[in-house]
Amino acid sequence: MKYFTPEEFKMDNQVVYSKMQPEFLALLDQCRQDAGIPFKITSSWRSPAKNRLVGGSPGSLHLKGRAVDLICTLGESRAKIMLAALNLGLSVGVMRDGLHLDNRENQIVFHYYDRYRVARSENE
Ligand SMILES: [Zn+2]
């Protein structure tokens, strides 16, 4: 990879780079290049036990090495990363302080909360 070292893909202290799907890693590298800003990976491949521990969905693509989570707090950075990711066909999950990227088959944008809703009148 051009922008990442294997040590950036960890589960706790274990390097899990070899568990990552090569196709996803290539897209992640391209995404990093297109976004033009550093990516700080906080989660990549997860074991089933670890996935349960952190409350990941049972079908999470982290289990298949096809997802990462990144720290991202600034709206400007979020825009750059999301734009690059979406243009490459990656799916994006938006967290309070970060982004999830994966290469599922049908591209989506999702969030992790159900608290704020567009008022009915604005939605019609
Ligand atoms: Zn994730």
mmCIF file of N, CA and C and ligand atoms in Angstrom:
data_model
loop_
_atom_site.group_PDB
_atom_site.id
_atom_site.type_symbol
_atom_site.label_atom_id
_atom_site.label_comp_id
_atom_site.label_asym_id
_atom_site.label_seq_id
_atom_site.Cartn_x
_atom_site.Cartn_y
_atom_site.Cartn_z
ATOM 1 N N MET A 1 0.839 -1.189 0.000
ATOM 2 C CA MET A 1 0.000 0.000 0.000
ATOM 3 C C MET A 1 0.881 1.249 0.000
ATOM 4 N N LYS A 2 0.349 2.292 -0.603
ATOM 5 C CA LYS A 2 1.131 3.520 -0.719
ATOM 6 C C LYS A 2 1.046 4.383 0.545
ATOM 7 N N TYR A 3 -0.103 4.364 1.202
ATOM 8 C CA TYR A 3 -0.334 5.302 2.298
ATOM 9 C C TYR A 3 -0.430 4.662 3.680
ATOM 10 N N PHE A 4 -0.406 3.346 3.750
ATOM 11 C CA PHE A 4 -0.594 2.688 5.041
ATOM 12 C C PHE A 4 0.475 1.621 5.268
ATOM 13 N N THR A 5 0.802 1.417 6.533
ATOM 14 C CA THR A 5 1.676 0.307 6.896
ATOM 15 C C THR A 5 0.815 -0.784 7.530
ATOM 16 N N PRO A 6 1.278 -2.033 7.508
ATOM 17 C CA PRO A 6 0.516 -3.112 8.134
ATOM 18 C C PRO A 6 0.182 -2.831 9.599
ATOM 19 N N GLU A 7 1.062 -2.125 10.280
ATOM 20 C CA GLU A 7 0.870 -1.845 11.710
ATOM 21 C C GLU A 7 -0.307 -0.916 11.982
ATOM 22 N N GLU A 8 -0.811 -0.284 10.947
ATOM 23 C CA GLU A 8 -1.983 0.575 11.150
ATOM 24 C C GLU A 8 -3.281 -0.230 11.203
ATOM 25 N N PHE A 9 -3.182 -1.534 10.890
ATOM 26 C CA PHE A 9 -4.361 -2.401 10.923
ATOM 27 C C PHE A 9 -4.228 -3.323 12.125
ATOM 28 N N LYS A 10 -4.854 -2.913 13.224
ATOM 29 C CA LYS A 10 -4.682 -3.648 14.475
ATOM 30 C C LYS A 10 -6.013 -3.954 15.114
ATOM 31 N N MET A 11 -6.047 -5.087 15.829
ATOM 32 C CA MET A 11 -7.137 -5.363 16.751
ATOM 33 C C MET A 11 -6.488 -5.472 18.117
ATOM 34 N N ASP A 12 -6.785 -4.524 18.979
ATOM 35 C CA ASP A 12 -6.030 -4.378 20.225
ATOM 36 C C ASP A 12 -4.550 -4.250 19.858
ATOM 37 N N ASN A 13 -3.693 -5.164 20.285
ATOM 38 C CA ASN A 13 -2.273 -5.012 19.942
ATOM 39 C C ASN A 13 -1.831 -5.917 18.797
ATOM 40 N N GLN A 14 -2.778 -6.676 18.263
ATOM 41 C CA GLN A 14 -2.455 -7.650 17.222
ATOM 42 C C GLN A 14 -2.562 -7.011 15.834
ATOM 43 N N VAL A 15 -1.507 -7.136 15.038
ATOM 44 C CA VAL A 15 -1.573 -6.662 13.653
ATOM 45 C C VAL A 15 -2.430 -7.636 12.856
ATOM 46 N N VAL A 16 -3.476 -7.129 12.211
ATOM 47 C CA VAL A 16 -4.427 -7.993 11.515
ATOM 48 C C VAL A 16 -4.462 -7.678 10.009
ATOM 49 N N TYR A 17 -3.421 -7.050 9.551
ATOM 50 C CA TYR A 17 -3.317 -6.663 8.141
ATOM 51 C C TYR A 17 -3.595 -7.838 7.202
ATOM 52 N N SER A 18 -3.066 -9.001 7.542
ATOM 53 C CA SER A 18 -3.215 -10.180 6.677
ATOM 54 C C SER A 18 -4.658 -10.665 6.596
ATOM 55 N N LYS A 19 -5.503 -10.203 7.506
ATOM 56 C CA LYS A 19 -6.924 -10.584 7.481
ATOM 57 C C LYS A 19 -7.745 -9.660 6.583
ATOM 58 N N MET A 20 -7.129 -8.579 6.129
ATOM 59 C CA MET A 20 -7.876 -7.612 5.319
ATOM 60 C C MET A 20 -7.987 -8.111 3.878
ATOM 61 N N GLN A 21 -9.122 -7.803 3.250
ATOM 62 C CA GLN A 21 -9.341 -8.199 1.856
ATOM 63 C C GLN A 21 -8.509 -7.288 0.934
ATOM 64 N N PRO A 22 -7.677 -7.851 0.060
ATOM 65 C CA PRO A 22 -6.831 -7.030 -0.817
ATOM 66 C C PRO A 22 -7.607 -6.014 -1.655
ATOM 67 N N GLU A 23 -8.774 -6.400 -2.161
ATOM 68 C CA GLU A 23 -9.570 -5.484 -2.976
ATOM 69 C C GLU A 23 -9.997 -4.258 -2.160
ATOM 70 N N PHE A 24 -10.366 -4.508 -0.905
ATOM 71 C CA PHE A 24 -10.758 -3.386 -0.057
ATOM 72 C C PHE A 24 -9.552 -2.498 0.242
ATOM 73 N N LEU A 25 -8.407 -3.103 0.511
ATOM 74 C CA LEU A 25 -7.200 -2.313 0.813
ATOM 75 C C LEU A 25 -6.811 -1.420 -0.358
ATOM 76 N N ALA A 26 -6.947 -1.922 -1.567
ATOM 77 C CA ALA A 26 -6.626 -1.122 -2.749
ATOM 78 C C ALA A 26 -7.560 0.090 -2.841
ATOM 79 N N LEU A 27 -8.840 -0.128 -2.560
ATOM 80 C CA LEU A 27 -9.800 0.980 -2.584
ATOM 81 C C LEU A 27 -9.514 1.982 -1.471
ATOM 82 N N LEU A 28 -9.136 1.478 -0.315
ATOM 83 C CA LEU A 28 -8.830 2.358 0.820
ATOM 84 C C LEU A 28 -7.621 3.239 0.501
ATOM 85 N N ASP A 29 -6.622 2.646 -0.107
ATOM 86 C CA ASP A 29 -5.420 3.390 -0.496
ATOM 87 C C ASP A 29 -5.779 4.484 -1.507
ATOM 88 N N GLN A 30 -6.595 4.137 -2.490
ATOM 89 C CA GLN A 30 -7.028 5.109 -3.494
ATOM 90 C C GLN A 30 -7.869 6.207 -2.852
ATOM 91 N N CYS A 31 -8.712 5.812 -1.919
ATOM 92 C CA CYS A 31 -9.568 6.766 -1.210
ATOM 93 C C CYS A 31 -8.707 7.766 -0.445
ATOM 94 N N ARG A 32 -7.689 7.270 0.226
ATOM 95 C CA ARG A 32 -6.764 8.134 0.970
ATOM 96 C C ARG A 32 -6.074 9.129 0.026
ATOM 97 N N GLN A 33 -5.678 8.634 -1.140
ATOM 98 C CA GLN A 33 -5.027 9.515 -2.122
ATOM 99 C C GLN A 33 -5.992 10.593 -2.611
ATOM 100 N N ASP A 34 -7.196 10.182 -2.961
ATOM 101 C CA ASP A 34 -8.185 11.113 -3.501
ATOM 102 C C ASP A 34 -8.615 12.151 -2.454
ATOM 103 N N ALA A 35 -8.757 11.711 -1.199
ATOM 104 C CA ALA A 35 -9.177 12.627 -0.131
ATOM 105 C C ALA A 35 -8.072 13.639 0.169
ATOM 106 N N GLY A 36 -6.832 13.206 0.071
ATOM 107 C CA GLY A 36 -5.707 14.120 0.248
ATOM 108 C C GLY A 36 -5.408 14.493 1.687
ATOM 109 N N ILE A 37 -5.950 13.749 2.633
ATOM 110 C CA ILE A 37 -5.676 14.016 4.057
ATOM 111 C C ILE A 37 -5.387 12.698 4.769
ATOM 112 N N PRO A 38 -4.636 12.754 5.879
ATOM 113 C CA PRO A 38 -4.303 11.513 6.597
ATOM 114 C C PRO A 38 -5.547 10.784 7.119
ATOM 115 N N PHE A 39 -5.482 9.452 7.123
ATOM 116 C CA PHE A 39 -6.529 8.622 7.725
ATOM 117 C C PHE A 39 -5.974 7.993 8.992
ATOM 118 N N LYS A 40 -6.683 8.143 10.094
ATOM 119 C CA LYS A 40 -6.304 7.492 11.350
ATOM 120 C C LYS A 40 -7.267 6.339 11.605
ATOM 121 N N ILE A 41 -6.767 5.112 11.366
ATOM 122 C CA ILE A 41 -7.615 3.922 11.485
ATOM 123 C C ILE A 41 -7.736 3.504 12.948
ATOM 124 N N THR A 42 -8.968 3.327 13.394
ATOM 125 C CA THR A 42 -9.181 2.891 14.779
ATOM 126 C C THR A 42 -9.690 1.460 14.861
ATOM 127 N N SER A 43 -10.220 0.918 13.762
ATOM 128 C CA SER A 43 -10.727 -0.456 13.760
ATOM 129 C C SER A 43 -10.671 -0.980 12.335
ATOM 130 N N SER A 44 -10.205 -2.219 12.180
ATOM 131 C CA SER A 44 -10.186 -2.816 10.845
ATOM 132 C C SER A 44 -10.783 -4.221 10.955
ATOM 133 N N TRP A 45 -9.988 -5.292 10.710
ATOM 134 C CA TRP A 45 -10.551 -6.632 10.889
ATOM 135 C C TRP A 45 -10.861 -6.862 12.355
ATOM 136 N N ARG A 46 -12.011 -7.514 12.605
ATOM 137 C CA ARG A 46 -12.378 -7.902 13.965
ATOM 138 C C ARG A 46 -12.713 -9.379 14.014
ATOM 139 N N SER A 47 -12.296 -10.015 15.088
ATOM 140 C CA SER A 47 -12.751 -11.382 15.354
ATOM 141 C C SER A 47 -14.224 -11.312 15.753
ATOM 142 N N PRO A 48 -14.950 -12.426 15.638
ATOM 143 C CA PRO A 48 -16.347 -12.430 16.079
ATOM 144 C C PRO A 48 -16.494 -11.995 17.541
ATOM 145 N N ALA A 49 -15.581 -12.429 18.405
ATOM 146 C CA ALA A 49 -15.663 -12.061 19.823
ATOM 147 C C ALA A 49 -15.492 -10.557 20.005
ATOM 148 N N LYS A 50 -14.501 -10.015 19.310
ATOM 149 C CA LYS A 50 -14.254 -8.569 19.411
ATOM 150 C C LYS A 50 -15.439 -7.794 18.842
ATOM 151 N N ASN A 51 -15.985 -8.286 17.751
ATOM 152 C CA ASN A 51 -17.124 -7.609 17.131
ATOM 153 C C ASN A 51 -18.323 -7.560 18.084
ATOM 154 N N ARG A 52 -18.549 -8.663 18.790
ATOM 155 C CA ARG A 52 -19.638 -8.676 19.771
ATOM 156 C C ARG A 52 -19.357 -7.681 20.887
ATOM 157 N N LEU A 53 -18.108 -7.667 21.336
ATOM 158 C CA LEU A 53 -17.698 -6.806 22.453
ATOM 159 C C LEU A 53 -17.950 -5.329 22.149
ATOM 160 N N VAL A 54 -17.674 -4.929 20.915
ATOM 161 C CA VAL A 54 -17.827 -3.510 20.573
ATOM 162 C C VAL A 54 -19.217 -3.200 20.023
ATOM 163 N N GLY A 55 -20.105 -4.199 20.035
ATOM 164 C CA GLY A 55 -21.478 -3.967 19.595
ATOM 165 C C GLY A 55 -21.633 -3.873 18.090
ATOM 166 N N GLY A 56 -20.699 -4.484 17.353
ATOM 167 C CA GLY A 56 -20.799 -4.506 15.890
ATOM 168 C C GLY A 56 -21.972 -5.370 15.446
ATOM 169 N N SER A 57 -22.502 -5.084 14.268
ATOM 170 C CA SER A 57 -23.619 -5.890 13.774
ATOM 171 C C SER A 57 -23.105 -7.287 13.423
ATOM 172 N N PRO A 58 -23.943 -8.308 13.559
ATOM 173 C CA PRO A 58 -23.506 -9.695 13.301
ATOM 174 C C PRO A 58 -22.993 -9.891 11.868
ATOM 175 N N GLY A 59 -23.509 -9.095 10.934
ATOM 176 C CA GLY A 59 -23.061 -9.209 9.546
ATOM 177 C C GLY A 59 -21.993 -8.186 9.182
ATOM 178 N N SER A 60 -21.364 -7.598 10.181
ATOM 179 C CA SER A 60 -20.404 -6.518 9.940
ATOM 180 C C SER A 60 -19.306 -6.917 8.964
ATOM 181 N N LEU A 61 -18.988 -6.026 8.060
ATOM 182 C CA LEU A 61 -17.904 -6.297 7.112
ATOM 183 C C LEU A 61 -16.530 -6.207 7.773
ATOM 184 N N HIS A 62 -16.466 -5.726 9.002
ATOM 185 C CA HIS A 62 -15.208 -5.808 9.757
ATOM 186 C C HIS A 62 -14.784 -7.273 9.921
ATOM 187 N N LEU A 63 -15.763 -8.160 10.023
ATOM 188 C CA LEU A 63 -15.477 -9.598 10.201
ATOM 189 C C LEU A 63 -14.816 -10.201 8.975
ATOM 190 N N LYS A 64 -15.013 -9.567 7.819
ATOM 191 C CA LYS A 64 -14.459 -10.071 6.560
ATOM 192 C C LYS A 64 -13.266 -9.263 6.087
ATOM 193 N N GLY A 65 -12.817 -8.318 6.924
ATOM 194 C CA GLY A 65 -11.679 -7.476 6.525
ATOM 195 C C GLY A 65 -12.019 -6.544 5.388
ATOM 196 N N ARG A 66 -13.280 -6.169 5.312
ATOM 197 C CA ARG A 66 -13.745 -5.288 4.229
ATOM 198 C C ARG A 66 -14.266 -3.971 4.773
ATOM 199 N N ALA A 67 -13.756 -3.548 5.935
ATOM 200 C CA ALA A 67 -14.209 -2.299 6.545
ATOM 201 C C ALA A 67 -13.137 -1.741 7.457
ATOM 202 N N VAL A 68 -13.130 -0.416 7.567
ATOM 203 C CA VAL A 68 -12.323 0.253 8.598
ATOM 204 C C VAL A 68 -13.161 1.375 9.205
ATOM 205 N N ASP A 69 -12.784 1.751 10.417
ATOM 206 C CA ASP A 69 -13.299 2.962 11.037
ATOM 207 C C ASP A 69 -12.149 3.956 11.125
ATOM 208 N N LEU A 70 -12.463 5.213 10.890
ATOM 209 C CA LEU A 70 -11.477 6.288 10.929
ATOM 210 C C LEU A 70 -11.930 7.360 11.904
ATOM 211 N N ILE A 71 -10.985 7.947 12.625
ATOM 212 C CA ILE A 71 -11.317 9.142 13.394
ATOM 213 C C ILE A 71 -11.522 10.287 12.416
ATOM 214 N N CYS A 72 -12.604 11.027 12.617
ATOM 215 C CA CYS A 72 -12.848 12.188 11.761
ATOM 216 C C CYS A 72 -13.849 13.092 12.467
ATOM 217 N N THR A 73 -13.373 14.223 12.932
ATOM 218 C CA THR A 73 -14.256 15.102 13.698
ATOM 219 C C THR A 73 -14.621 16.380 12.940
ATOM 220 N N LEU A 74 -13.788 16.804 12.024
ATOM 221 C CA LEU A 74 -14.060 18.050 11.297
ATOM 222 C C LEU A 74 -14.962 17.807 10.094
ATOM 223 N N GLY A 75 -15.940 18.644 9.940
ATOM 224 C CA GLY A 75 -16.865 18.511 8.819
ATOM 225 C C GLY A 75 -16.164 18.586 7.467
ATOM 226 N N GLU A 76 -15.157 19.410 7.388
ATOM 227 C CA GLU A 76 -14.421 19.562 6.128
ATOM 228 C C GLU A 76 -13.690 18.268 5.772
ATOM 229 N N SER A 77 -13.087 17.649 6.762
ATOM 230 C CA SER A 77 -12.408 16.368 6.533
ATOM 231 C C SER A 77 -13.417 15.280 6.190
ATOM 232 N N ARG A 78 -14.558 15.308 6.887
ATOM 233 C CA ARG A 78 -15.611 14.317 6.616
ATOM 234 C C ARG A 78 -16.060 14.435 5.161
ATOM 235 N N ALA A 79 -16.205 15.649 4.689
ATOM 236 C CA ALA A 79 -16.634 15.856 3.304
ATOM 237 C C ALA A 79 -15.608 15.285 2.326
ATOM 238 N N LYS A 80 -14.324 15.553 2.571
ATOM 239 C CA LYS A 80 -13.292 15.071 1.660
ATOM 240 C C LYS A 80 -13.254 13.546 1.619
ATOM 241 N N ILE A 81 -13.320 12.932 2.795
ATOM 242 C CA ILE A 81 -13.244 11.467 2.852
ATOM 243 C C ILE A 81 -14.492 10.833 2.254
ATOM 244 N N MET A 82 -15.650 11.381 2.598
ATOM 245 C CA MET A 82 -16.899 10.809 2.075
ATOM 246 C C MET A 82 -16.981 10.945 0.559
ATOM 247 N N LEU A 83 -16.586 12.102 0.053
ATOM 248 C CA LEU A 83 -16.636 12.325 -1.394
ATOM 249 C C LEU A 83 -15.746 11.319 -2.114
ATOM 250 N N ALA A 84 -14.530 11.156 -1.607
ATOM 251 C CA ALA A 84 -13.604 10.198 -2.220
ATOM 252 C C ALA A 84 -14.157 8.783 -2.116
ATOM 253 N N ALA A 85 -14.655 8.426 -0.950
ATOM 254 C CA ALA A 85 -15.160 7.066 -0.719
ATOM 255 C C ALA A 85 -16.351 6.762 -1.624
ATOM 256 N N LEU A 86 -17.291 7.683 -1.671
ATOM 257 C CA LEU A 86 -18.507 7.446 -2.455
ATOM 258 C C LEU A 86 -18.188 7.359 -3.942
ATOM 259 N N ASN A 87 -17.231 8.174 -4.396
ATOM 260 C CA ASN A 87 -16.843 8.120 -5.806
ATOM 261 C C ASN A 87 -16.189 6.795 -6.182
ATOM 262 N N LEU A 88 -15.616 6.118 -5.191
ATOM 263 C CA LEU A 88 -14.980 4.818 -5.442
ATOM 264 C C LEU A 88 -15.943 3.657 -5.235
ATOM 265 N N GLY A 89 -17.188 3.967 -4.887
ATOM 266 C CA GLY A 89 -18.183 2.916 -4.688
ATOM 267 C C GLY A 89 -18.211 2.363 -3.283
ATOM 268 N N LEU A 90 -17.428 2.957 -2.384
ATOM 269 C CA LEU A 90 -17.436 2.507 -0.990
ATOM 270 C C LEU A 90 -18.697 3.002 -0.292
ATOM 271 N N SER A 91 -19.108 2.273 0.728
ATOM 272 C CA SER A 91 -20.205 2.711 1.583
ATOM 273 C C SER A 91 -19.638 3.417 2.797
ATOM 274 N N VAL A 92 -20.417 4.333 3.343
ATOM 275 C CA VAL A 92 -19.944 5.174 4.444
ATOM 276 C C VAL A 92 -20.944 5.154 5.591
ATOM 277 N N GLY A 93 -20.444 4.906 6.784
ATOM 278 C CA GLY A 93 -21.231 5.062 8.007
ATOM 279 C C GLY A 93 -20.723 6.287 8.742
ATOM 280 N N VAL A 94 -21.640 7.127 9.179
ATOM 281 C CA VAL A 94 -21.261 8.377 9.836
ATOM 282 C C VAL A 94 -21.454 8.252 11.344
ATOM 283 N N MET A 95 -20.363 8.429 12.067
ATOM 284 C CA MET A 95 -20.392 8.416 13.527
ATOM 285 C C MET A 95 -20.200 9.829 14.045
ATOM 286 N N ARG A 96 -20.434 10.025 15.315
ATOM 287 C CA ARG A 96 -20.241 11.331 15.927
ATOM 288 C C ARG A 96 -18.821 11.850 15.672
ATOM 289 N N ASP A 97 -17.829 10.995 15.832
ATOM 290 C CA ASP A 97 -16.431 11.432 15.750
ATOM 291 C C ASP A 97 -15.637 10.627 14.731
ATOM 292 N N GLY A 98 -16.323 10.004 13.800
ATOM 293 C CA GLY A 98 -15.589 9.209 12.827
ATOM 294 C C GLY A 98 -16.445 8.722 11.678
ATOM 295 N N LEU A 99 -15.789 7.990 10.792
ATOM 296 C CA LEU A 99 -16.449 7.413 9.631
ATOM 297 C C LEU A 99 -16.107 5.937 9.531
ATOM 298 N N HIS A 100 -17.074 5.151 9.119
ATOM 299 C CA HIS A 100 -16.865 3.744 8.766
ATOM 300 C C HIS A 100 -16.883 3.663 7.253
ATOM 301 N N LEU A 101 -15.913 2.944 6.680
ATOM 302 C CA LEU A 101 -15.888 2.711 5.229
ATOM 303 C C LEU A 101 -15.891 1.219 4.977
ATOM 304 N N ASP A 102 -16.680 0.768 3.998
ATOM 305 C CA ASP A 102 -16.627 -0.643 3.606
ATOM 306 C C ASP A 102 -16.949 -0.788 2.128
ATOM 307 N N ASN A 103 -16.716 -1.979 1.605
ATOM 308 C CA ASN A 103 -16.968 -2.210 0.176
ATOM 309 C C ASN A 103 -18.072 -3.240 -0.051
ATOM 310 N N ARG A 104 -19.192 -3.065 0.652
ATOM 311 C CA ARG A 104 -20.353 -3.938 0.419
ATOM 312 C C ARG A 104 -20.825 -3.794 -1.035
ATOM 313 N N GLU A 105 -21.673 -4.726 -1.449
ATOM 314 C CA GLU A 105 -22.081 -4.777 -2.863
ATOM 315 C C GLU A 105 -22.932 -3.575 -3.261
ATOM 316 N N ASN A 106 -23.927 -3.266 -2.442
ATOM 317 C CA ASN A 106 -24.842 -2.174 -2.784
ATOM 318 C C ASN A 106 -24.523 -0.957 -1.936
ATOM 319 N N GLN A 107 -24.025 0.067 -2.583
ATOM 320 C CA GLN A 107 -23.504 1.235 -1.881
ATOM 321 C C GLN A 107 -24.583 1.944 -1.063
ATOM 322 N N ILE A 108 -24.231 2.268 0.168
ATOM 323 C CA ILE A 108 -25.148 3.019 1.030
ATOM 324 C C ILE A 108 -24.372 4.048 1.848
ATOM 325 N N VAL A 109 -25.107 4.991 2.404
ATOM 326 C CA VAL A 109 -24.617 5.857 3.477
ATOM 327 C C VAL A 109 -25.527 5.598 4.660
ATOM 328 N N PHE A 110 -24.936 5.348 5.826
ATOM 329 C CA PHE A 110 -25.763 5.089 7.010
ATOM 330 C C PHE A 110 -25.192 5.818 8.217
ATOM 331 N N HIS A 111 -25.964 5.783 9.300
ATOM 332 C CA HIS A 111 -25.531 6.421 10.546
ATOM 333 C C HIS A 111 -25.765 5.452 11.691
ATOM 334 N N TYR A 112 -25.305 5.834 12.858
ATOM 335 C CA TYR A 112 -25.367 4.939 14.008
ATOM 336 C C TYR A 112 -26.332 5.427 15.080
ATOM 337 N N TYR A 113 -27.163 6.354 14.751
ATOM 338 C CA TYR A 113 -28.066 6.892 15.752
ATOM 339 C C TYR A 113 -29.428 7.129 15.141
ATOM 340 N N ASP A 114 -30.390 7.186 16.013
ATOM 341 C CA ASP A 114 -31.764 7.296 15.528
ATOM 342 C C ASP A 114 -32.462 8.434 16.247
ATOM 343 N N ARG A 115 -31.680 9.430 16.633
ATOM 344 C CA ARG A 115 -32.172 10.426 17.563
ATOM 345 C C ARG A 115 -32.762 11.650 16.864
ATOM 346 N N TYR A 116 -32.088 12.055 15.793
ATOM 347 C CA TYR A 116 -32.541 13.272 15.130
ATOM 348 C C TYR A 116 -33.282 12.908 13.858
ATOM 349 N N ARG A 117 -34.436 13.454 13.712
ATOM 350 C CA ARG A 117 -35.244 13.157 12.535
ATOM 351 C C ARG A 117 -35.688 14.452 11.884
ATOM 352 N N VAL A 118 -35.826 14.398 10.598
ATOM 353 C CA VAL A 118 -36.412 15.529 9.886
ATOM 354 C C VAL A 118 -37.892 15.551 10.253
ATOM 355 N N ALA A 119 -38.379 16.719 10.631
ATOM 356 C CA ALA A 119 -39.785 16.831 10.999
ATOM 357 C C ALA A 119 -40.661 16.416 9.824
ATOM 358 N N ARG A 120 -41.807 15.834 10.152
ATOM 359 C CA ARG A 120 -42.696 15.337 9.114
ATOM 360 C C ARG A 120 -43.013 16.393 8.058
ATOM 361 N N SER A 121 -43.244 17.630 8.535
ATOM 362 C CA SER A 121 -43.619 18.684 7.590
ATOM 363 C C SER A 121 -42.489 18.995 6.606
ATOM 364 N N GLU A 122 -41.233 18.834 7.051
ATOM 365 C CA GLU A 122 -40.113 19.109 6.163
ATOM 366 C C GLU A 122 -39.894 17.953 5.195
ATOM 367 N N ASN A 123 -40.433 16.816 5.553
ATOM 368 C CA ASN A 123 -40.147 15.593 4.804
ATOM 369 C C ASN A 123 -41.162 15.374 3.690
ATOM 370 N N GLU A 124 -42.227 16.143 3.706
ATOM 371 C CA GLU A 124 -43.304 15.917 2.725
ATOM 372 C C GLU A 124 -43.226 16.891 1.562
HETATM 373 ZN ZN ZN B 1 -17.018 0.120 11.258
#
